Amino acid sequence: MLDSSGEMVDVLYTSSISIRSRGLIEQQCKKNDEKRLQKFFIDHQPHIVGVGAANLACKNLKDDICEAIFELVQERPRDIGYELDSSRDIIFFDEFLPRLYENSQISSDQLPSQPGIVKRAVALGRYLQNPLAMVATLCGPGREILSWKLSSLDHFLTPDEKYGMVEQVMIDATNQIGIDVNLAASHEWMLAPLQFISGLGPRKASSLRKDIVRRGLIHSRKDLYDPSYISKKVLINAAGFLRVRRSGMAANTNSLIDLLDDTRINPESYQLAKSMAKDVCDEDVPEDQAELDEDAQEIAVEHVREKPNLLKLLNIDVYAKSDLTRVQKLETLYDIKMELLHGFQDWRTPFSELTTDEVFAIVTGETDDTLSEGRFVQATVSKGS
């Protein structure tokens, strides 16, 4: 059982829940495990259950879990504090990557006292929550990610060629999504993608990672500057992809956090962004009522974030032509407008459950190449009970 941050909360072993023997003792053990599972659900109220799809036995496991939950919802609906749909909230998941994590050195470092099956389960849950961080976890010095079969043709690539392609994709994805620094400071496993932030690399990322964990709370992107391991130029390159927001330990503080630190806007363009927000705000608020103190621009940013329709009406081409210094930064102005409207908008494809064909391929190992019309196949026919 993981919490919303991917930290392990509890473990439940139910070795008899999928037993198929009709013996009296075995059936009693199965019933006991079902009751324990139901109590586990009542105690922890999980929102989703991921079942590793490794073989056909996993299909039986999912059916048994669904049956136990259905019985719980029918008999004790008040004990479930939310609507749990066994057909929707219990999903199959490819556990190939979690198996890589289970056998990696990093899993022993992160979960030193846990057996392999628990490490695999934790990886399965974290991969469901934050796939980017889990993939990045296996891109360390051991390069365990190279064992992940991504294509039927990837054996034609050398290890360095394959890792180079993985690295390029991870750089693109990490800088597109960004890293929530304050959330990751409290949950170190989320800092794994830091090595793929533009301008860092493994060595600088390692030093920055230790510093973030040591601090535990970052108030501003400027706080990340430390001349002992990161120069101003490197930080400027990386800052736009490091999100500083009210999360983790920062969620419970009253300290001021610049709203622009939760956008992809580079600190070098903050003044341009604040000026744009102030100009838009002045159009909405009469001049005699507008804030004129030194915090006016910060207030303006908050104002346009709360009223995005004001910013949507802004014609960037016309706005840029009103000041010659803006004409040279036309593309930057377009980017600033988008970030003020949709700060760190996630462009990834929404999560979708594995299709029936995908589940079949995972649990049987059969593909269109091995099982297709016209091919001879071996089969075992057994008599049903």
PDB file of N, CA and C in Angstrom, residues 92 353-363:
ATOM      1  N   PHE A  92      -4.806  -4.181 -14.615  1.00  0.00           N
ATOM      2  CA  PHE A  92      -3.571  -4.889 -14.919  1.00  0.00           C
ATOM      3  C   PHE A  92      -2.482  -3.880 -15.269  1.00  0.00           C
ATOM      4  N   GLU A 353      -5.994   2.344 -19.383  1.00  0.00           N
ATOM      5  CA  GLU A 353      -5.780   0.964 -18.961  1.00  0.00           C
ATOM      6  C   GLU A 353      -5.340   0.115 -20.146  1.00  0.00           C
ATOM      7  N   LEU A 354      -4.596  -0.952 -19.866  1.00  0.00           N
ATOM      8  CA  LEU A 354      -4.167  -1.856 -20.926  1.00  0.00           C
ATOM      9  C   LEU A 354      -5.382  -2.440 -21.638  1.00  0.00           C
ATOM     10  N   THR A 355      -5.287  -2.560 -22.948  1.00  0.00           N
ATOM     11  CA  THR A 355      -6.373  -3.169 -23.706  1.00  0.00           C
ATOM     12  C   THR A 355      -6.352  -4.685 -23.501  1.00  0.00           C
ATOM     13  N   THR A 356      -7.417  -5.332 -23.910  1.00  0.00           N
ATOM     14  CA  THR A 356      -7.496  -6.790 -23.788  1.00  0.00           C
ATOM     15  C   THR A 356      -6.364  -7.469 -24.546  1.00  0.00           C
ATOM     16  N   ASP A 357      -6.059  -6.963 -25.735  1.00  0.00           N
ATOM     17  CA  ASP A 357      -4.975  -7.543 -26.534  1.00  0.00           C
ATOM     18  C   ASP A 357      -3.623  -7.353 -25.854  1.00  0.00           C
ATOM     19  N   GLU A 358      -3.418  -6.191 -25.245  1.00  0.00           N
ATOM     20  CA  GLU A 358      -2.149  -5.932 -24.556  1.00  0.00           C
ATOM     21  C   GLU A 358      -1.990  -6.839 -23.340  1.00  0.00           C
ATOM     22  N   VAL A 359      -3.075  -7.021 -22.593  1.00  0.00           N
ATOM     23  CA  VAL A 359      -3.027  -7.918 -21.434  1.00  0.00           C
ATOM     24  C   VAL A 359      -2.736  -9.340 -21.885  1.00  0.00           C
ATOM     25  N   PHE A 360      -3.378  -9.768 -22.963  1.00  0.00           N
ATOM     26  CA  PHE A 360      -3.156 -11.117 -23.488  1.00  0.00           C
ATOM     27  C   PHE A 360      -1.686 -11.316 -23.863  1.00  0.00           C
ATOM     28  N   ALA A 361      -1.103 -10.315 -24.514  1.00  0.00           N
ATOM     29  CA  ALA A 361       0.298 -10.420 -24.933  1.00  0.00           C
ATOM     30  C   ALA A 361       1.231 -10.501 -23.728  1.00  0.00           C
ATOM     31  N   ILE A 362       0.913  -9.755 -22.671  1.00  0.00           N
ATOM     32  CA  ILE A 362       1.779  -9.733 -21.496  1.00  0.00           C
ATOM     33  C   ILE A 362       1.701 -11.041 -20.714  1.00  0.00           C
ATOM     34  N   VAL A 363       0.485 -11.535 -20.491  1.00  0.00           N
ATOM     35  CA  VAL A 363       0.335 -12.715 -19.631  1.00  0.00           C
ATOM     36  C   VAL A 363       0.675 -14.015 -20.355  1.00  0.00           C
TER      37      VAL A 363
END
